[in-house]
Structures are given as structure tokens and as C-alpha cells.
PDB file of C-alpha atoms in Angstrom:
ATOM      1  CA  MET A   1     -60.186  -3.506  90.089  1.00 62.00           C
ATOM      2  CA  LYS A   2     -60.104  -2.389  93.713  1.00 69.00           C
ATOM      3  CA  LEU A   3     -56.537  -1.106  93.515  1.00 73.00           C
ATOM      4  CA  LYS A   4     -55.914   2.453  92.406  1.00 80.00           C
ATOM      5  CA  ASN A   5     -53.875   3.271  89.299  1.00 75.00           C
ATOM      6  CA  LEU A   6     -52.302   6.594  90.170  1.00 72.00           C
ATOM      7  CA  VAL A   7     -49.623   6.621  87.432  1.00 82.00           C
ATOM      8  CA  THR A   8     -51.593   6.419  84.211  1.00 73.00           C
ATOM      9  CA  SER A   9     -53.604   9.590  84.788  1.00 76.00           C
ATOM     10  CA  LYS A  10     -50.367  11.484  85.359  1.00 81.00           C
ATOM     11  CA  SER A  11     -48.538   9.954  82.396  1.00 82.00           C
ATOM     12  CA  ARG A  12     -50.770  10.578  79.417  1.00 85.00           C
ATOM     13  CA  HIS A  13     -47.921  11.377  76.978  1.00 88.00           C
ATOM     14  CA  LEU A  14     -46.023   8.302  78.044  1.00 85.00           C
ATOM     15  CA  GLU A  15     -49.176   6.242  77.727  1.00 82.00           C
ATOM     16  CA  ARG A  16     -49.556   7.528  74.157  1.00 87.00           C
ATOM     17  CA  GLN A  17     -45.942   6.515  73.338  1.00 85.00           C
ATOM     18  CA  LEU A  18     -46.635   3.052  74.782  1.00 76.00           C
ATOM     19  CA  LYS A  19     -49.632   2.616  72.528  1.00 80.00           C
ATOM     20  CA  THR A  20     -48.141   4.075  69.310  1.00 82.00           C
ATOM     21  CA  LYS A  21     -44.575   2.761  69.551  1.00 82.00           C
ATOM     22  CA  PHE A  22     -45.060  -0.613  71.272  1.00 75.00           C
ATOM     23  CA  ASN A  23     -48.701  -1.536  70.556  1.00 75.00           C
ATOM     24  CA  ALA A  24     -49.484  -1.896  74.299  1.00 78.00           C
ATOM     25  CA  SER A  25     -51.407  -0.045  77.012  1.00 81.00           C
ATOM     26  CA  SER A  26     -51.802   0.175  80.759  1.00 82.00           C
ATOM     27  CA  ASN A  27     -55.205  -1.461  80.373  1.00 81.00           C
ATOM     28  CA  LEU A  28     -53.530  -4.491  78.728  1.00 81.00           C
ATOM     29  CA  VAL A  29     -51.086  -4.687  81.590  1.00 85.00           C
ATOM     30  CA  VAL A  30     -53.845  -4.395  84.240  1.00 84.00           C
ATOM     31  CA  ARG A  31     -55.892  -7.066  82.495  1.00 85.00           C
ATOM     32  CA  ALA A  32     -52.913  -9.410  82.441  1.00 86.00           C
ATOM     33  CA  LEU A  33     -52.155  -8.653  86.079  1.00 86.00           C
ATOM     34  CA  THR A  34     -55.705  -9.563  86.991  1.00 87.00           C
ATOM     35  CA  GLY A  35     -55.460 -12.877  85.185  1.00 87.00           C
ATOM     36  CA  ASP A  36     -57.130 -12.096  81.863  1.00 87.00           C
ATOM     37  CA  LYS A  37     -56.169 -15.006  79.629  1.00 94.00           C
ATOM     38  CA  SER A  38     -56.192 -13.168  76.319  1.00 90.00           C
ATOM     39  CA  ALA A  39     -54.050 -10.364  77.765  1.00 89.00           C
ATOM     40  CA  LEU A  40     -51.718 -12.877  79.332  1.00 93.00           C
ATOM     41  CA  LYS A  41     -51.347 -14.757  76.016  1.00 93.00           C
ATOM     42  CA  LEU A  42     -50.753 -11.554  74.049  1.00 89.00           C
ATOM     43  CA  ILE A  43     -48.157 -10.245  76.490  1.00 87.00           C
ATOM     44  CA  GLY A  44     -46.588 -13.702  76.763  1.00 92.00           C
ATOM     45  CA  GLN A  45     -46.206 -14.012  72.995  1.00 91.00           C
ATOM     46  CA  THR A  46     -44.950 -10.482  72.693  1.00 90.00           C
ATOM     47  CA  GLY A  47     -42.435 -11.156  75.500  1.00 89.00           C
ATOM     48  CA  ASN A  48     -41.258 -14.353  73.880  1.00 94.00           C
ATOM     49  CA  ASP A  49     -40.799 -12.555  70.560  1.00 91.00           C
ATOM     50  CA  GLY A  50     -38.960  -9.757  72.284  1.00 91.00           C
ATOM     51  CA  ALA A  51     -36.719 -12.183  74.167  1.00 94.00           C
ATOM     52  CA  LYS A  52     -35.850 -14.015  70.962  1.00 93.00           C
ATOM     53  CA  ILE A  53     -35.153 -10.772  69.182  1.00 92.00           C
ATOM     54  CA  SER A  54     -32.974  -9.560  72.027  1.00 94.00           C
ATOM     55  CA  GLU A  55     -31.145 -12.875  72.082  1.00 93.00           C
ATOM     56  CA  PHE A  56     -30.430 -12.983  68.361  1.00 94.00           C
ATOM     57  CA  ALA A  57     -30.294  -9.228  67.753  1.00 94.00           C
ATOM     58  CA  PRO A  58     -26.486  -8.800  68.101  1.00 94.00           C
ATOM     59  CA  GLN A  59     -25.657 -11.706  65.810  1.00 94.00           C
ATOM     60  CA  VAL A  60     -28.478 -10.900  63.381  1.00 93.00           C
ATOM     61  CA  ARG A  61     -27.405  -7.267  63.327  1.00 94.00           C
ATOM     62  CA  GLU A  62     -23.784  -8.271  62.742  1.00 95.00           C
ATOM     63  CA  GLN A  63     -24.657 -10.754  59.996  1.00 95.00           C
ATOM     64  CA  MET A  64     -27.096  -8.400  58.271  1.00 94.00           C
ATOM     65  CA  LEU A  65     -24.635  -5.530  58.404  1.00 95.00           C
ATOM     66  CA  ALA A  66     -21.986  -7.877  57.054  1.00 96.00           C
ATOM     67  CA  ALA A  67     -24.372  -9.011  54.299  1.00 96.00           C
ATOM     68  CA  ILE A  68     -25.268  -5.434  53.448  1.00 96.00           C
ATOM     69  CA  LYS A  69     -21.633  -4.325  53.524  1.00 95.00           C
ATOM     70  CA  GLY A  70     -20.662  -7.392  51.511  1.00 96.00           C
ATOM     71  CA  THR A  71     -23.364  -6.578  48.961  1.00 96.00           C
ATOM     72  CA  GLU A  72     -22.067  -3.026  48.814  1.00 96.00           C
ATOM     73  CA  ASP A  73     -18.463  -4.181  48.369  1.00 96.00           C
ATOM     74  CA  LEU A  74     -19.496  -6.796  45.786  1.00 96.00           C
ATOM     75  CA  ASN A  75     -21.337  -4.276  43.654  1.00 97.00           C
ATOM     76  CA  VAL A  76     -18.687  -1.576  44.090  1.00 97.00           C
ATOM     77  CA  VAL A  77     -15.961  -4.060  43.103  1.00 97.00           C
ATOM     78  CA  LEU A  78     -17.985  -5.350  40.154  1.00 96.00           C
ATOM     79  CA  SER A  79     -18.783  -1.782  39.112  1.00 97.00           C
ATOM     80  CA  ASP A  80     -15.099  -0.828  39.251  1.00 96.00           C
ATOM     81  CA  ILE A  81     -14.140  -4.005  37.378  1.00 96.00           C
ATOM     82  CA  TYR A  82     -16.807  -3.448  34.731  1.00 96.00           C
ATOM     83  CA  LYS A  83     -15.831   0.173  34.301  1.00 96.00           C
ATOM     84  CA  GLN A  84     -12.162  -0.732  34.028  1.00 96.00           C
ATOM     85  CA  ALA A  85     -13.041  -3.596  31.680  1.00 97.00           C
ATOM     86  CA  GLY A  86     -14.931  -1.107  29.513  1.00 95.00           C
ATOM     87  CA  VAL A  87     -12.060   1.384  29.440  1.00 95.00           C
ATOM     88  CA  SER A  88      -9.420  -1.299  28.933  1.00 97.00           C
ATOM     89  CA  GLY A  89     -11.590  -3.164  26.423  1.00 96.00           C
ATOM     90  CA  GLU A  90     -11.970   0.012  24.363  1.00 95.00           C
ATOM     91  CA  LYS A  91      -8.225   0.648  24.435  1.00 96.00           C
ATOM     92  CA  ILE A  92      -7.488  -2.976  23.552  1.00 97.00           C
ATOM     93  CA  GLU A  93      -9.980  -2.882  20.673  1.00 96.00           C
ATOM     94  CA  ARG A  94      -8.458   0.351  19.402  1.00 96.00           C
ATOM     95  CA  ALA A  95      -4.991  -1.199  19.708  1.00 97.00           C
ATOM     96  CA  VAL A  96      -6.124  -4.319  17.841  1.00 97.00           C
ATOM     97  CA  GLN A  97      -7.748  -2.243  15.082  1.00 96.00           C
ATOM     98  CA  SER A  98      -4.652  -0.050  14.878  1.00 97.00           C
ATOM     99  CA  ALA A  99      -2.455  -3.138  14.569  1.00 97.00           C
ATOM    100  CA  ILE A 100      -4.752  -4.560  11.875  1.00 97.00           C
ATOM    101  CA  LEU A 101      -4.630  -1.277   9.944  1.00 97.00           C
ATOM    102  CA  ALA A 102      -0.841  -1.094  10.311  1.00 97.00           C
ATOM    103  CA  ASP A 103      -0.483  -4.700   9.161  1.00 98.00           C
ATOM    104  CA  THR A 104      -2.816  -4.101   6.204  1.00 97.00           C
ATOM    105  CA  HIS A 105      -0.944  -0.911   5.341  1.00 97.00           C
ATOM    106  CA  LEU A 106       2.377  -2.751   5.408  1.00 97.00           C
ATOM    107  CA  ALA A 107       0.996  -5.576   3.265  1.00 97.00           C
ATOM    108  CA  ASN A 108      -0.360  -3.036   0.759  1.00 97.00           C
ATOM    109  CA  ILE A 109       2.930  -1.128   0.703  1.00 97.00           C
ATOM    110  CA  LEU A 110       4.888  -4.353   0.116  1.00 97.00           C
ATOM    111  CA  GLU A 111       2.512  -5.370  -2.686  1.00 96.00           C
ATOM    112  CA  GLU A 112       2.717  -1.894  -4.238  1.00 96.00           C
ATOM    113  CA  MET A 113       6.521  -1.987  -3.994  1.00 96.00           C
ATOM    114  CA  LYS A 114       6.538  -5.410  -5.648  1.00 96.00           C
ATOM    115  CA  LEU A 115       4.261  -4.217  -8.445  1.00 96.00           C
ATOM    116  CA  ASP A 116       6.283  -1.029  -8.874  1.00 96.00           C
ATOM    117  CA  PHE A 117       9.514  -3.033  -8.968  1.00 96.00           C
ATOM    118  CA  THR A 118       8.067  -5.448 -11.523  1.00 96.00           C
ATOM    119  CA  SER A 119       6.803  -2.562 -13.644  1.00 96.00           C
ATOM    120  CA  SER A 120      10.129  -0.709 -13.385  1.00 96.00           C
ATOM    121  CA  LYS A 121      12.035  -3.907 -14.192  1.00 96.00           C
ATOM    122  CA  GLU A 122       9.865  -4.542 -17.253  1.00 96.00           C
ATOM    123  CA  LYS A 123      10.242  -0.930 -18.401  1.00 96.00           C
ATOM    124  CA  GLU A 124      14.008  -1.124 -17.908  1.00 97.00           C
ATOM    125  CA  ALA A 125      14.118  -4.372 -19.891  1.00 96.00           C
ATOM    126  CA  LEU A 126      12.071  -2.742 -22.665  1.00 97.00           C
ATOM    127  CA  ARG A 127      14.268   0.363 -22.616  1.00 96.00           C
ATOM    128  CA  HIS A 128      17.405  -1.777 -22.766  1.00 96.00           C
ATOM    129  CA  GLN A 129      15.992  -3.871 -25.612  1.00 97.00           C
ATOM    130  CA  GLN A 130      14.967  -0.763 -27.538  1.00 96.00           C
ATOM    131  CA  ALA A 131      18.341   0.885 -26.892  1.00 96.00           C
ATOM    132  CA  THR A 132      20.150  -2.286 -27.977  1.00 96.00           C
ATOM    133  CA  ASP A 133      17.991  -2.612 -31.086  1.00 96.00           C
ATOM    134  CA  HIS A 134      18.571   1.057 -31.893  1.00 96.00           C
ATOM    135  CA  LEU A 135      22.325   0.711 -31.465  1.00 96.00           C
ATOM    136  CA  LEU A 136      22.381  -2.418 -33.610  1.00 96.00           C
ATOM    137  CA  LEU A 137      20.256  -0.716 -36.261  1.00 96.00           C
ATOM    138  CA  LYS A 138      22.390   2.423 -36.125  1.00 95.00           C
ATOM    139  CA  ALA A 139      25.567   0.351 -36.393  1.00 95.00           C
ATOM    140  CA  TRP A 140      24.127  -1.546 -39.352  1.00 95.00           C
ATOM    141  CA  VAL A 141      22.960   1.688 -41.014  1.00 96.00           C
ATOM    142  CA  ASP A 142      26.336   3.357 -40.390  1.00 95.00           C
ATOM    143  CA  LYS A 143      28.147   0.313 -41.760  1.00 94.00           C
ATOM    144  CA  HIS A 144      25.800   0.098 -44.723  1.00 94.00           C
ATOM    145  CA  MET A 145      26.208   3.809 -45.456  1.00 94.00           C
ATOM    146  CA  MET A 146      29.982   3.496 -45.170  1.00 94.00           C
ATOM    147  CA  GLN A 147      29.887   0.559 -47.551  1.00 91.00           C
ATOM    148  CA  VAL A 148      27.683   2.465 -49.996  1.00 92.00           C
ATOM    149  CA  ASP A 149      29.861   5.576 -49.712  1.00 92.00           C
ATOM    150  CA  GLY A 150      33.011   3.479 -50.168  1.00 89.00           C
ATOM    151  CA  GLU A 151      31.584   1.646 -53.124  1.00 88.00           C
ATOM    152  CA  TYR A 152      30.436   4.931 -54.614  1.00 87.00           C
ATOM    153  CA  LYS A 153      33.875   6.443 -54.221  1.00 87.00           C
ATOM    154  CA  MET A 154      35.467   3.333 -55.668  1.00 83.00           C
ATOM    155  CA  LEU A 155      33.005   3.403 -58.556  1.00 82.00           C
ATOM    156  CA  GLN A 156      33.735   7.069 -59.173  1.00 82.00           C
ATOM    157  CA  THR A 157      37.452   6.353 -59.188  1.00 79.00           C
ATOM    158  CA  GLU A 158      36.958   3.302 -61.366  1.00 76.00           C
ATOM    159  CA  LEU A 159      34.808   5.250 -63.848  1.00 77.00           C
ATOM    160  CA  GLN A 160      37.314   8.089 -64.170  1.00 80.00           C
ATOM    161  CA  THR A 161      39.255   6.107 -66.828  1.00 79.00           C
ATOM    162  CA  ASP A 162      36.079   5.302 -68.775  1.00 81.00           C
ATOM    163  CA  ILE A 163      34.832   8.880 -68.588  1.00 81.00           C
ATOM    164  CA  ARG A 164      38.236  10.170 -69.626  1.00 82.00           C
ATOM    165  CA  GLN A 165      38.448   7.614 -72.411  1.00 82.00           C
ATOM    166  CA  GLN A 166      34.971   8.627 -73.589  1.00 85.00           C
ATOM    167  CA  THR A 167      36.106  12.246 -73.845  1.00 87.00           C
ATOM    168  CA  ILE A 168      39.287  11.205 -75.674  1.00 86.00           C
ATOM    169  CA  ASP A 169      37.276   9.037 -78.078  1.00 88.00           C
ATOM    170  CA  LEU A 170      34.938  11.924 -78.963  1.00 89.00           C
ATOM    171  CA  GLN A 171      37.828  14.334 -79.405  1.00 90.00           C
ATOM    172  CA  HIS A 172      39.796  11.805 -81.518  1.00 87.00           C
ATOM    173  CA  ASP A 173      36.772  11.127 -83.712  1.00 88.00           C
ATOM    174  CA  ARG A 174      36.420  14.859 -84.404  1.00 89.00           C
ATOM    175  CA  GLU A 175      40.122  15.231 -85.150  1.00 87.00           C
ATOM    176  CA  LEU A 176      40.116  12.091 -87.264  1.00 82.00           C
ATOM    177  CA  GLY A 177      37.128  13.407 -89.216  1.00 89.00           C
ATOM    178  CA  LYS A 178      38.893  16.646 -89.972  1.00 87.00           C
ATOM    179  CA  TYR A 179      42.010  14.702 -90.924  1.00 84.00           C
ATOM    180  CA  TYR A 180      40.015  12.497 -93.389  1.00 86.00           C
ATOM    181  CA  LEU A 181      38.472  15.587 -94.954  1.00 89.00           C
ATOM    182  CA  GLU A 182      41.900  17.110 -95.410  1.00 82.00           C
ATOM    183  CA  MET A 183      43.864  14.081 -96.608  1.00 82.00           C
ATOM    184  CA  GLY A 184      41.261  12.040 -98.425  1.00 81.00           C
ATOM    185  CA  ASP A 185      42.604   8.668 -99.608  1.00 80.00           C
ATOM    186  CA  ASN A 186      46.043   9.530 -98.355  1.00 83.00           C
ATOM    187  CA  ALA A 187      44.859   9.542 -94.739  1.00 82.00           C
ATOM    188  CA  ARG A 188      46.523   7.042 -92.438  1.00 85.00           C
ATOM    189  CA  ASP A 189      45.026   6.224 -89.031  1.00 84.00           C
ATOM    190  CA  ASP A 190      48.396   5.529 -87.562  1.00 85.00           C
ATOM    191  CA  PHE A 191      49.287   9.166 -88.097  1.00 84.00           C
ATOM    192  CA  LYS A 192      46.537  10.059 -85.662  1.00 83.00           C
ATOM    193  CA  PRO A 193      47.247   7.980 -82.577  1.00 85.00           C
ATOM    194  CA  LYS A 194      44.692   7.942 -79.731  1.00 82.00           C
ATOM    195  CA  LYS A 195      45.251   7.794 -76.022  1.00 80.00           C
ATOM    196  CA  GLN A 196      44.073   4.521 -74.551  1.00 81.00           C
ATOM    197  CA  TYR A 197      43.436   4.544 -70.791  1.00 74.00           C
ATOM    198  CA  ALA A 198      43.230   1.242 -68.974  1.00 60.00           C
ATOM    199  CA  GLY A 199      39.835  -0.398 -69.294  1.00 58.00           C
ATOM    200  CA  ARG A 200      37.704  -1.439 -66.328  1.00 52.00           C
ATOM    201  CA  SER A 201      39.045  -4.952 -66.501  1.00 55.00           C
ATOM    202  CA  ILE A 202      42.537  -3.662 -65.826  1.00 54.00           C
ATOM    203  CA  VAL A 203      41.265  -1.396 -63.024  1.00 54.00           C
ATOM    204  CA  GLN A 204      39.520  -4.389 -61.469  1.00 59.00           C
ATOM    205  CA  LYS A 205      42.802  -6.306 -61.528  1.00 58.00           C
ATOM    206  CA  ILE A 206      44.449  -3.352 -59.729  1.00 57.00           C
ATOM    207  CA  LYS A 207      41.657  -3.358 -57.117  1.00 58.00           C
ATOM    208  CA  ASP A 208      42.015  -7.075 -56.597  1.00 64.00           C
ATOM    209  CA  ALA A 209      45.722  -6.748 -56.094  1.00 62.00           C
ATOM    210  CA  LEU A 210      45.676  -3.701 -53.819  1.00 59.00           C
ATOM    211  CA  ILE A 211      42.470  -4.033 -51.808  1.00 58.00           C
ATOM    212  CA  GLY A 212      41.612  -7.693 -52.031  1.00 57.00           C
ATOM    213  CA  PHE A 213      38.114  -7.179 -53.466  1.00 49.00           C
TER     214      PHE A 213
END
């Protein structure tokens, strides 16, 4: 090229930035300026890409940022929801288990109370039956003993005449024997009278009349 490039030699650092950051060089530009087809095509394509990027960059940037922010918000919201669901789910499960235990406890208490009541009722019925049987037996025994005691007393009273008569008979026999020995054939029984207490048949008639036996 006949024209002088006075800038490149004085701009080595900038030239390096052009190459490393934008994949271009002053040589590429000079080649394109001189009509080099490959350089023209490369710069043309690069320019078209750059123009498109510049055209769509604001909207793309806005949409991508919105997508990224939306993704962030979605995951933050879901994370908060999941965490709260975990905490609340645990509390709900504990509440449900507590309610189940309380309900089971109440059911057991009611069943135990029912069994205890039934057992107490049966024991009370047995106690009452035993007490009633004991009272009936005691009343019968007391009545029987009173009857036996009464009959014994009545028998003793009734036998007093027989016992007394037995004593009189023995005494009279002894006296009569002595009298026979003394008087011989002249003895007369009517001279030796004997006391005669009422016999049991007479006493029985008295009992029938007085007591109603």
C-alpha cells in the first residue's frame, strides 16, 4: 500500500487490545480498505452480527434479566414455601399424632371406667347378696336358738312336776317300807298318803290353754 499508516506504530497497546478483545487488527482493516474480499466478508459479517446484537441487546438484556430474576424469585418462593410446608407439616403431623394419642387415651380411660364400674357393681351385688344371706342366716339361727331355748325352758318347767313327783315317790316308798316293817299286817296304805303332783298330761292342758301350743 502506497499510503502511510502513521497510527499503528504509535498505538501498539491499543492494537493489542483490538486483537485480544475484538479479534481484529489494523492489517484486517487495511486489507478490507484495499478491497480484499476475504477481509471485506469477515468485517461485513462481524458488522452485521454486531448490528443485530446492538439492535436486540436492550430487549434481550431486559428479557434475560427478567428471566434470571424470575428464576430467582421462583426458586426463592418455592424454597420459602417448601421450608414453610416442612415446618407446618411437622407441626400438623405432631398435632394429628397428639390428637390420636389423646383420643386413644380417652377411649382407654372410658373403657377402663366401664370395666371398673362393672367390676365394682358386681362386687357390690356379691357383697349385698352375702350380707343379705348372712342376715337371713343369722335371723334364722337367732330364731332357732330362741325356739330351742324357749322349748328347753318350757321342758324344764314341765319336768319340774315329774322330777318332784319322782323324789316324792322315792321318799314315800322308803317311809312306806319302814311303816310296813313296823305295823306288819296291820299296815294300811291310806294311813300313809302320798303327794300327787299334776302329771305331764295336765301340764300340757295348762300350756294349751295359756300359750296356745
